[in-house]
Amino acid sequence: LPGAMALWLFVSCVVNGDPYLVYNRTFMLGIILSFLSFFLVTPTLPPEKRENGFRWLASLYCLLMVGMASLGLYVALTGQSIRTPLSDEAIRISINRLFFLHYHPNEAGSALVIALYLLLYLFASWRGVAKRLLLALAGLVTALAIALTGSRTSVLLAALGVGVLVFWAIYTHLFGKRKWLRWPVGLAALAGVTAALYLALSFSVGFVATLAQHSAAQVPPPAVTEGQPA
């Protein structure tokens, strides 16, 4: 799974981001350190602790990305950029797309898709209403941030991930005595959920952009002092 995630990020950078990876060397180095090293620590754990260890690592990654997604939504709703000690580049809306620090929106979308998939994994594997409600809220924030990046591939994959979760729930929990119904009903639900969520996320981009423009219009322009160009 970590290897597949790293491969997806690599391909997405080539297809959707800068075609010359020299511009993404910091991002690609982060992929190697985070996924091919950090997540592969879990096989070194005792067999009975590997699943729990992977969940903890997934939770830490999700916590980071949900925090970034929350900052992105705040920026979109207020029209104000946020600077952090992590980079000299701000979290901002530019050309109607959400930029995280120095990353291209397509790269940010790819990283957020991985976080959403891990949230779906945790949602399916954890029990308890409170935990699942919290994970659902985190997934909603992450999905909205994915939409704000303007990466159509990331939006489609986010919608597809939720559709696959719905398909799996239908396949494993419904039609116990009529197993032949699992595939047609599950595939229909997968297609319907994916299409509906893709349209909803696409619509949310324009809605939040309108709010951001309204918020930016409420911010007074900087005062012009004597001796400075108007």
Coordinates of N, CA and C in Angstrom, one line a residue:
L1 N 0.8 -1.2 0.0 CA 0.0 0.0 0.0 C 0.9 1.3 0.0
P2 N 1.9 1.4 0.9 CA 2.7 2.6 0.8 C 3.4 2.7 -0.6
G3 N 3.8 1.6 -1.1 CA 4.5 1.7 -2.4 C 3.5 2.2 -3.5
A4 N 2.3 1.7 -3.4 CA 1.3 2.1 -4.4 C 1.0 3.6 -4.2
M5 N 1.0 4.1 -3.0 CA 0.7 5.5 -2.8 C 1.9 6.4 -3.4
A6 N 3.1 5.9 -3.1 CA 4.3 6.7 -3.7 C 4.2 6.7 -5.2
L7 N 3.9 5.5 -5.8 CA 3.8 5.5 -7.2 C 2.7 6.4 -7.8
W8 N 1.6 6.5 -7.1 CA 0.5 7.4 -7.5 C 1.0 8.9 -7.5
L9 N 1.7 9.2 -6.4 CA 2.2 10.6 -6.3 C 3.2 10.9 -7.4
F10 N 4.1 9.9 -7.7 CA 5.1 10.1 -8.7 C 4.4 10.3 -10.1
V11 N 3.5 9.5 -10.4 CA 2.8 9.6 -11.7 C 2.0 10.9 -11.8
S12 N 1.3 11.2 -10.7 CA 0.5 12.5 -10.7 C 1.4 13.7 -10.9
C13 N 2.6 13.7 -10.4 CA 3.5 14.8 -10.6 C 3.9 14.9 -12.0
V14 N 4.1 13.8 -12.7 CA 4.6 13.8 -14.1 C 3.4 14.2 -15.0
V15 N 2.2 13.6 -14.7 CA 1.1 13.8 -15.6 C 0.4 15.2 -15.4
N16 N 0.3 15.5 -14.1 CA -0.5 16.7 -13.8 C 0.3 17.9 -13.3
G17 N 1.5 17.7 -12.8 CA 2.3 18.8 -12.3 C 3.4 19.2 -13.3
D18 N 4.5 19.6 -12.8 CA 5.6 20.0 -13.7 C 6.2 18.8 -14.4
P19 N 6.4 18.8 -15.7 CA 6.9 17.6 -16.4 C 8.4 17.4 -16.1
Y20 N 9.0 18.4 -15.5 CA 10.4 18.2 -15.2 C 10.6 18.1 -13.7
L21 N 10.9 16.9 -13.3 CA 10.9 16.6 -11.8 C 12.0 17.4 -11.1
V22 N 12.9 18.1 -11.8 CA 13.9 18.9 -11.1 C 13.2 20.0 -10.3
Y23 N 12.0 20.4 -10.7 CA 11.3 21.4 -10.0 C 10.6 20.8 -8.8
N24 N 10.5 19.5 -8.7 CA 9.7 18.9 -7.6 C 10.6 18.0 -6.8
R25 N 11.9 18.3 -6.8 CA 12.9 17.4 -6.1 C 12.6 17.3 -4.6
T26 N 12.2 18.5 -4.0 CA 11.9 18.5 -2.6 C 10.7 17.6 -2.3
F27 N 9.7 17.8 -3.1 CA 8.4 17.0 -3.0 C 8.7 15.5 -3.1
M28 N 9.5 15.1 -4.2 CA 9.7 13.7 -4.4 C 10.6 13.1 -3.3
L29 N 11.5 13.9 -2.7 CA 12.3 13.4 -1.6 C 11.4 13.2 -0.4
G30 N 10.4 14.1 -0.2 CA 9.5 13.9 0.9 C 8.7 12.6 0.7
I31 N 8.3 12.2 -0.5 CA 7.6 11.0 -0.8 C 8.5 9.8 -0.4
I32 N 9.7 9.8 -0.8 CA 10.6 8.7 -0.4 C 10.7 8.5 1.1
L33 N 11.0 9.6 1.8 CA 11.2 9.6 3.2 C 9.9 9.2 3.9
S34 N 8.8 9.7 3.4 CA 7.5 9.5 4.2 C 6.9 8.2 3.9
F35 N 6.9 7.7 2.7 CA 6.1 6.5 2.3 C 7.0 5.3 2.2
L36 N 8.2 5.4 1.5 CA 9.0 4.2 1.3 C 9.9 3.9 2.5
S37 N 10.0 4.9 3.5 CA 10.7 4.6 4.7 C 9.8 4.6 5.9
F38 N 9.1 5.7 6.1 CA 8.3 5.9 7.3 C 7.2 4.8 7.4
F39 N 6.4 4.6 6.4 CA 5.3 3.6 6.5 C 5.8 2.2 6.5
L40 N 7.0 1.9 5.8 CA 7.5 0.6 5.8 C 8.2 0.2 7.1
V41 N 8.1 1.0 8.1 CA 8.6 0.6 9.4 C 7.7 -0.4 10.0
T42 N 6.4 -0.4 9.6 CA 5.4 -1.3 10.2 C 5.8 -2.8 10.1
P43 N 6.4 -3.3 8.9 CA 6.7 -4.7 8.9 C 7.8 -5.1 9.9
T44 N 8.5 -4.2 10.5 CA 9.5 -4.5 11.5 C 8.9 -4.8 12.8
L45 N 7.6 -4.4 13.0 CA 6.9 -4.7 14.3 C 6.5 -6.1 14.4
P46 N 6.3 -6.6 15.6 CA 5.7 -8.0 15.8 C 4.4 -8.1 15.0
P47 N 4.1 -9.3 14.5 CA 2.9 -9.5 13.6 C 1.6 -9.0 14.3
E48 N 1.5 -9.2 15.6 CA 0.2 -8.8 16.3 C 0.1 -7.2 16.4
K49 N 1.2 -6.5 16.2 CA 1.2 -5.1 16.4 C 1.3 -4.3 15.1
R50 N 1.4 -5.0 13.9 CA 1.6 -4.3 12.7 C 0.4 -3.5 12.2
E51 N -0.8 -4.1 12.4 CA -2.0 -3.4 12.0 C -2.2 -2.1 12.8
N52 N -2.0 -2.2 14.1 CA -2.2 -1.1 15.0 C -1.1 0.0 14.7
G53 N 0.1 -0.5 14.4 CA 1.2 0.4 14.1 C 0.9 1.2 12.8
F54 N 0.4 0.5 11.8 CA 0.1 1.2 10.5 C -1.1 2.2 10.8
R55 N -2.0 1.9 11.6 CA -3.1 2.8 11.9 C -2.6 4.1 12.6
W56 N -1.6 3.9 13.5 CA -1.0 5.1 14.1 C -0.3 6.0 13.1
L57 N 0.5 5.3 12.3 CA 1.2 6.1 11.2 C 0.2 6.8 10.3
A58 N -0.8 6.1 9.9 CA -1.8 6.7 9.0 C -2.5 7.9 9.7
S59 N -2.8 7.7 11.0 CA -3.4 8.8 11.8 C -2.6 10.0 11.9
L60 N -1.3 9.8 12.0 CA -0.4 11.0 12.1 C -0.3 11.7 10.8
Y61 N -0.3 11.0 9.7 CA -0.3 11.6 8.4 C -1.6 12.4 8.1
C62 N -2.7 11.7 8.5 CA -4.0 12.3 8.3 C -4.1 13.6 9.1
L63 N -3.6 13.5 10.4 CA -3.7 14.7 11.2 C -3.0 15.9 10.6
L64 N -1.8 15.6 10.0 CA -1.1 16.7 9.4 C -1.8 17.3 8.2
M65 N -2.4 16.4 7.3 CA -3.0 16.8 6.1 C -4.4 17.5 6.4
V66 N -5.1 17.0 7.4 CA -6.4 17.6 7.7 C -6.1 19.0 8.3
G67 N -5.0 19.2 9.1 CA -4.7 20.5 9.5 C -4.4 21.4 8.4
M68 N -3.6 21.0 7.4 CA -3.4 21.8 6.2 C -4.6 22.1 5.4
A69 N -5.5 21.1 5.3 CA -6.8 21.3 4.6 C -7.6 22.3 5.3
S70 N -7.6 22.3 6.7 CA -8.4 23.3 7.4 C -7.9 24.7 7.2
L71 N -6.6 24.8 7.2 CA -6.0 26.1 6.9 C -6.4 26.6 5.5
G72 N -6.4 25.6 4.5 CA -6.8 26.0 3.2 C -8.2 26.5 3.1
L73 N -9.1 25.8 3.8 CA -10.5 26.3 3.8 C -10.6 27.6 4.4
Y74 N -9.9 27.9 5.5 CA -9.9 29.2 6.1 C -9.5 30.3 5.2
V75 N -8.4 30.0 4.4 CA -7.9 30.9 3.4 C -8.9 31.2 2.4
A76 N -9.6 30.1 1.9 CA -10.6 30.3 0.8 C -11.8 31.1 1.3
L77 N -12.2 30.9 2.6 CA -13.4 31.6 3.1 C -13.1 33.0 3.5
T78 N -11.9 33.3 3.9 CA -11.6 34.7 4.3 C -10.9 35.5 3.3
G79 N -10.3 34.9 2.3 CA -9.6 35.6 1.3 C -8.2 36.1 1.7
Q80 N -7.7 35.6 2.8 CA -6.5 36.0 3.4 C -5.5 34.9 3.4
S81 N -4.2 35.2 3.0 CA -3.2 34.2 3.0 C -2.6 33.9 4.4
I82 N -2.0 32.7 4.6 CA -1.5 32.3 5.9 C 0.0 32.0 5.6
R83 N 0.9 32.5 6.4 CA 2.3 32.2 6.4 C 2.6 31.4 7.6
T84 N 3.4 30.3 7.4 CA 3.8 29.5 8.5 C 5.3 29.4 8.6
P85 N 5.9 28.9 9.7 CA 7.4 28.7 9.7 C 7.9 27.6 8.8
L86 N 6.9 26.8 8.2 CA 7.3 25.7 7.4 C 7.9 26.1 6.0
S87 N 7.6 27.3 5.6 CA 8.1 27.7 4.3 C 7.9 29.3 4.1
D88 N 8.7 29.8 3.2 CA 8.6 31.3 3.0 C 7.4 31.5 2.0
E89 N 6.8 30.5 1.5 CA 5.6 30.6 0.6 C 4.4 30.5 1.5
A90 N 3.3 31.2 1.1 CA 2.1 31.2 1.9 C 1.1 30.2 1.5
I91 N 0.2 29.8 2.3 CA -1.0 29.0 1.9 C -2.0 30.1 1.4
R92 N -2.3 29.9 0.1 CA -3.1 31.0 -0.5 C -4.0 30.5 -1.6
I93 N -4.9 31.4 -2.1 CA -5.7 31.2 -3.2 C -5.1 32.0 -4.4
S94 N -4.7 31.4 -5.4 CA -4.1 32.1 -6.6 C -4.7 31.5 -7.9
I95 N -5.1 32.3 -8.8 CA -5.7 31.8 -10.0 C -6.8 30.8 -9.8
N96 N -7.6 31.1 -8.7 CA -8.8 30.3 -8.3 C -8.4 28.9 -7.9
R97 N -7.1 28.7 -7.5 CA -6.7 27.4 -7.0 C -6.0 27.6 -5.7
L98 N -6.0 26.5 -4.9 CA -5.4 26.5 -3.5 C -4.0 26.1 -3.6
F99 N -3.1 26.9 -3.1 CA -1.7 26.6 -3.1 C -1.2 26.3 -1.6
F100 N -0.6 25.2 -1.4 CA 0.0 24.9 -0.1 C 1.5 25.1 -0.2
L101 N 1.9 26.2 0.5 CA 3.3 26.6 0.6 C 3.9 26.6 -0.8
H102 N 5.0 25.9 -1.1 CA 5.6 25.9 -2.4 C 5.2 24.8 -3.3
Y103 N 4.2 24.0 -2.9 CA 3.7 22.9 -3.8 C 2.7 23.4 -4.8
H104 N 2.8 22.7 -6.0 CA 1.8 22.9 -7.0 C 0.5 22.4 -6.6
P105 N -0.7 23.0 -7.0 CA -2.0 22.5 -6.5 C -2.2 21.0 -6.9
N106 N -1.7 20.6 -8.0 CA -1.8 19.2 -8.3 C -1.1 18.3 -7.4
E107 N 0.1 18.7 -6.9 CA 0.8 18.0 -5.9 C 0.1 17.9 -4.6
A108 N -0.4 19.1 -4.2 CA -1.2 19.2 -2.9 C -2.4 18.3 -3.0
G109 N -3.1 18.3 -4.2 CA -4.3 17.4 -4.4 C -3.9 16.0 -4.2
S110 N -2.7 15.6 -4.8 CA -2.3 14.2 -4.7 C -2.1 13.8 -3.2
A111 N -1.4 14.6 -2.5 CA -1.1 14.3 -1.1 C -2.4 14.2 -0.3
L112 N -3.4 15.1 -0.6 CA -4.7 15.1 0.1 C -5.5 13.9 -0.2
V113 N -5.4 13.4 -1.5 CA -6.1 12.2 -1.8 C -5.6 11.0 -1.0
I114 N -4.3 10.9 -0.8 CA -3.8 9.8 0.0 C -4.3 10.0 1.5
A115 N -4.4 11.2 2.0 CA -5.0 11.4 3.3 C -6.4 10.9 3.3
L116 N -7.2 11.3 2.3 CA -8.6 10.9 2.3 C -8.7 9.4 2.2
Y117 N -7.9 8.7 1.4 CA -7.9 7.2 1.4 C -7.6 6.6 2.7
L118 N -6.6 7.2 3.4 CA -6.3 6.6 4.7 C -7.4 6.9 5.7
L119 N -8.1 8.0 5.6 CA -9.3 8.3 6.4 C -10.4 7.3 6.2
L120 N -10.6 6.9 4.9 CA -11.6 5.9 4.5 C -11.2 4.6 5.1
Y121 N -9.9 4.3 5.1 CA -9.4 3.0 5.7 C -9.7 3.0 7.2
L122 N -9.3 4.1 7.9 CA -9.6 4.2 9.3 C -11.1 4.1 9.6
F123 N -11.9 4.7 8.8 CA -13.3 4.7 9.0 C -13.9 3.3 8.9
A124 N -13.3 2.5 7.9 CA -13.8 1.1 7.8 C -13.3 0.2 8.9
S125 N -12.1 0.5 9.4 CA -11.5 -0.4 10.4 C -11.8 -0.1 11.8
W126 N -12.1 1.1 12.1 CA -12.4 1.5 13.5 C -13.8 1.4 13.8
R127 N -14.1 1.1 15.1 CA -15.5 1.0 15.5 C -15.8 2.2 16.5
G128 N -17.1 2.5 16.7 CA -17.5 3.5 17.6 C -18.1 4.7 16.8
V129 N -19.2 5.2 17.2 CA -19.9 6.3 16.5 C -19.1 7.5 16.6
A130 N -18.5 7.9 17.8 CA -17.8 9.1 17.9 C -16.6 9.1 17.0
K131 N -15.8 8.0 16.9 CA -14.7 8.0 16.1 C -15.0 8.1 14.6
R132 N -16.1 7.5 14.2 CA -16.5 7.5 12.8 C -17.0 8.9 12.4
L133 N -17.7 9.6 13.3 CA -18.2 10.9 13.1 C -17.0 11.9 12.9
L134 N -16.0 11.7 13.8 CA -14.8 12.6 13.7 C -14.1 12.3 12.3
L135 N -14.0 11.0 12.0 CA -13.3 10.7 10.7 C -14.1 11.2 9.5
A136 N -15.4 11.1 9.6 CA -16.3 11.7 8.5 C -16.1 13.2 8.3
L137 N -16.0 13.9 9.5 CA -15.8 15.3 9.4 C -14.4 15.6 8.8
A138 N -13.4 14.9 9.2 CA -12.1 15.1 8.7 C -12.1 14.8 7.2
G139 N -12.8 13.8 6.8 CA -12.9 13.4 5.4 C -13.6 14.5 4.6
L140 N -14.6 15.1 5.1 CA -15.3 16.2 4.4 C -14.4 17.4 4.2
V141 N -13.6 17.8 5.3 CA -12.7 18.9 5.2 C -11.6 18.6 4.1
T142 N -11.1 17.4 4.1 CA -10.1 17.0 3.2 C -10.6 17.0 1.8
A143 N -11.8 16.5 1.6 CA -12.4 16.5 0.2 C -12.7 17.9 -0.3
L144 N -13.1 18.8 0.5 CA -13.3 20.2 0.1 C -12.0 20.8 -0.3
A145 N -10.9 20.6 0.5 CA -9.6 21.1 0.2 C -9.1 20.5 -1.2
I146 N -9.4 19.2 -1.4 CA -9.0 18.7 -2.7 C -9.7 19.4 -3.8
A147 N -11.0 19.7 -3.7 CA -11.7 20.4 -4.7 C -11.1 21.8 -5.0
L148 N -10.7 22.4 -3.9 CA -10.1 23.8 -4.0 C -8.8 23.8 -4.7
T149 N -8.1 22.7 -4.8 CA -6.8 22.6 -5.5 C -7.1 22.7 -7.0
G150 N -8.3 22.4 -7.5 CA -8.6 22.5 -8.9 C -8.0 21.3 -9.7
S151 N -7.5 20.3 -9.0 CA -6.9 19.2 -9.7 C -8.1 18.2 -10.0
R152 N -8.5 18.1 -11.3 CA -9.6 17.3 -11.7 C -9.3 15.8 -11.4
T153 N -8.1 15.4 -11.6 CA -7.7 14.0 -11.4 C -7.9 13.7 -9.9
S154 N -7.4 14.6 -9.0 CA -7.5 14.3 -7.6 C -9.0 14.3 -7.1
V155 N -9.8 15.2 -7.7 CA -11.2 15.3 -7.4 C -11.9 14.0 -7.8
L156 N -11.6 13.5 -9.0 CA -12.2 12.3 -9.5 C -11.8 11.1 -8.6
L157 N -10.5 11.0 -8.2 CA -10.0 9.9 -7.4 C -10.6 10.0 -6.0
A158 N -10.8 11.2 -5.5 CA -11.4 11.3 -4.2 C -12.9 10.8 -4.2
A159 N -13.6 11.2 -5.2 CA -15.0 10.7 -5.4 C -15.0 9.2 -5.6
L160 N -14.0 8.7 -6.4 CA -14.0 7.2 -6.6 C -13.6 6.4 -5.3
G161 N -12.8 7.0 -4.5 CA -12.5 6.3 -3.2 C -13.7 6.2 -2.3
V162 N -14.5 7.2 -2.2 CA -15.7 7.1 -1.4 C -16.7 6.1 -2.1
G163 N -16.7 6.1 -3.4 CA -17.6 5.1 -4.1 C -17.1 3.7 -3.9
V164 N -15.9 3.4 -3.8 CA -15.3 2.1 -3.5 C -15.7 1.7 -2.1
L165 N -15.6 2.6 -1.2 CA -16.0 2.3 0.2 C -17.5 1.9 0.3
V166 N -18.3 2.6 -0.4 CA -19.7 2.2 -0.5 C -20.0 0.9 -1.1
F167 N -19.3 0.6 -2.2 CA -19.3 -0.7 -2.9 C -18.9 -1.8 -1.9
W168 N -17.8 -1.6 -1.2 CA -17.3 -2.6 -0.2 C -18.3 -2.9 0.9
A169 N -19.0 -1.8 1.4 CA -20.0 -1.9 2.4 C -21.2 -2.8 2.0
I170 N -21.6 -2.5 0.7 CA -22.7 -3.3 0.2 C -22.3 -4.7 -0.1
Y171 N -21.1 -4.9 -0.6 CA -20.7 -6.3 -0.9 C -20.5 -7.1 0.3
T172 N -20.1 -6.5 1.4 CA -19.8 -7.4 2.6 C -20.9 -7.4 3.6
H173 N -21.9 -6.5 3.5 CA -22.9 -6.5 4.6 C -24.3 -6.7 4.1
L174 N -24.6 -6.7 2.8 CA -25.9 -6.8 2.3 C -26.1 -8.0 1.4
F175 N -27.3 -8.4 1.2 CA -27.7 -9.5 0.3 C -27.0 -10.8 0.7
G176 N -27.1 -11.2 2.0 CA -26.5 -12.4 2.5 C -27.0 -13.7 1.8
K177 N -28.3 -13.7 1.5 CA -28.9 -14.9 0.8 C -29.0 -14.7 -0.7
R178 N -28.8 -13.6 -1.2 CA -28.8 -13.3 -2.6 C -27.5 -12.6 -3.1
K179 N -26.5 -13.5 -3.0 CA -25.1 -12.9 -3.3 C -25.0 -12.4 -4.7
W180 N -25.8 -12.9 -5.6 CA -25.7 -12.5 -7.0 C -26.1 -11.0 -7.2
L181 N -26.8 -10.4 -6.1 CA -27.1 -9.0 -6.2 C -26.0 -8.1 -5.8
R182 N -25.0 -8.6 -5.2 CA -23.9 -7.8 -4.6 C -23.2 -7.0 -5.7
W183 N -22.9 -7.7 -6.8 CA -22.1 -7.0 -7.8 C -22.9 -5.9 -8.6
P184 N -24.1 -6.3 -9.1 CA -24.8 -5.2 -9.8 C -25.2 -4.0 -8.9
V185 N -25.7 -4.3 -7.7 CA -26.1 -3.2 -6.8 C -24.9 -2.4 -6.4
G186 N -23.8 -3.2 -6.0 CA -22.6 -2.5 -5.6 C -22.0 -1.6 -6.7
L187 N -21.9 -2.1 -7.9 CA -21.3 -1.3 -9.0 C -22.2 -0.1 -9.3
A188 N -23.5 -0.3 -9.2 CA -24.4 0.8 -9.5 C -24.2 1.9 -8.4
A189 N -24.1 1.5 -7.2 CA -23.9 2.4 -6.1 C -22.5 3.1 -6.2
L190 N -21.5 2.3 -6.6 CA -20.2 2.9 -6.9 C -20.2 4.0 -7.9
A191 N -20.9 3.7 -9.1 CA -21.0 4.7 -10.1 C -21.8 5.9 -9.7
G192 N -22.9 5.7 -9.0 CA -23.8 6.8 -8.6 C -23.1 7.7 -7.6
V193 N -22.5 7.1 -6.6 CA -21.8 7.9 -5.5 C -20.6 8.6 -6.1
T194 N -19.8 8.0 -7.0 CA -18.7 8.7 -7.6 C -19.1 9.9 -8.4
A195 N -20.2 9.7 -9.2 CA -20.6 10.8 -10.1 C -21.2 11.9 -9.2
A196 N -22.0 11.6 -8.2 CA -22.6 12.6 -7.4 C -21.6 13.4 -6.6
L197 N -20.6 12.7 -6.0 CA -19.6 13.4 -5.2 C -18.7 14.2 -6.1
Y198 N -18.4 13.7 -7.3 CA -17.6 14.5 -8.2 C -18.3 15.8 -8.6
L199 N -19.6 15.7 -8.9 CA -20.3 16.9 -9.2 C -20.4 17.9 -8.0
A200 N -20.6 17.3 -6.8 CA -20.7 18.1 -5.6 C -19.4 18.8 -5.3
L201 N -18.3 18.1 -5.4 CA -17.0 18.8 -5.2 C -16.7 19.8 -6.2
S202 N -17.0 19.5 -7.5 CA -16.8 20.5 -8.5 C -17.6 21.8 -8.3
F203 N -18.9 21.6 -7.8 CA -19.7 22.8 -7.5 C -19.2 23.5 -6.4
S204 N -18.6 22.8 -5.4 CA -18.1 23.5 -4.2 C -17.0 24.5 -4.5
V205 N -16.2 24.2 -5.6 CA -15.1 25.1 -5.9 C -15.6 26.5 -6.3
G206 N -16.7 26.6 -7.1 CA -17.2 27.8 -7.5 C -17.9 28.5 -6.3
F207 N -18.5 27.8 -5.4 CA -19.2 28.3 -4.3 C -18.2 29.0 -3.3
V208 N -17.1 28.3 -3.0 CA -16.1 28.8 -2.1 C -15.4 30.0 -2.7
A209 N -15.1 29.9 -4.1 CA -14.5 31.0 -4.8 C -15.3 32.2 -4.7
T210 N -16.6 32.1 -4.8 CA -17.5 33.3 -4.6 C -17.4 33.9 -3.2
L211 N -17.3 33.0 -2.2 CA -17.2 33.5 -0.8 C -15.8 34.2 -0.7
A212 N -14.8 33.6 -1.2 CA -13.5 34.2 -1.1 C -13.4 35.6 -1.7
Q213 N -14.0 35.7 -2.9 CA -14.0 37.0 -3.6 C -14.8 38.0 -2.8
H214 N -15.9 37.6 -2.1 CA -16.6 38.5 -1.3 C -15.8 38.9 -0.1
S215 N -15.1 37.9 0.5 CA -14.3 38.3 1.7 C -13.2 39.2 1.4
A216 N -12.6 38.9 0.2 CA -11.5 39.8 -0.2 C -11.9 41.2 -0.5
A217 N -13.2 41.4 -1.0 CA -13.7 42.7 -1.3 C -13.9 43.5 0.0
Q218 N -14.1 42.8 1.1 CA -14.4 43.4 2.4 C -13.1 43.9 3.1
V219 N -12.0 43.5 2.6 CA -10.7 43.9 3.2 C -10.3 45.2 2.6
P220 N -10.1 46.3 3.4 CA -9.7 47.6 2.8 C -8.4 47.5 2.2
P221 N -8.1 48.3 1.1 CA -6.8 48.3 0.5 C -5.8 49.0 1.4
P222 N -4.5 48.7 1.3 CA -3.5 49.3 2.2 C -3.4 50.8 1.9
A223 N -3.2 51.5 3.0 CA -3.1 53.0 2.9 C -1.9 53.4 2.1
V224 N -2.0 54.4 1.3 CA -0.9 54.9 0.5 C -0.3 56.1 1.2
T225 N 1.0 56.0 1.6 CA 1.6 57.2 2.3 C 2.3 58.0 1.3
E226 N 2.6 59.2 1.7 CA 3.3 60.2 0.8 C 4.6 59.7 0.4
G227 N 4.9 59.8 -0.9 CA 6.2 59.3 -1.4 C 6.1 57.9 -2.0
Q228 N 5.0 57.2 -1.8 CA 4.8 55.9 -2.3 C 3.9 55.9 -3.6
P229 N 4.1 55.1 -4.6 CA 3.3 55.1 -5.7 C 1.9 54.6 -5.4
A230 N 0.9 55.2 -6.0 CA -0.5 54.8 -5.7 C -0.8 53.5 -6.5

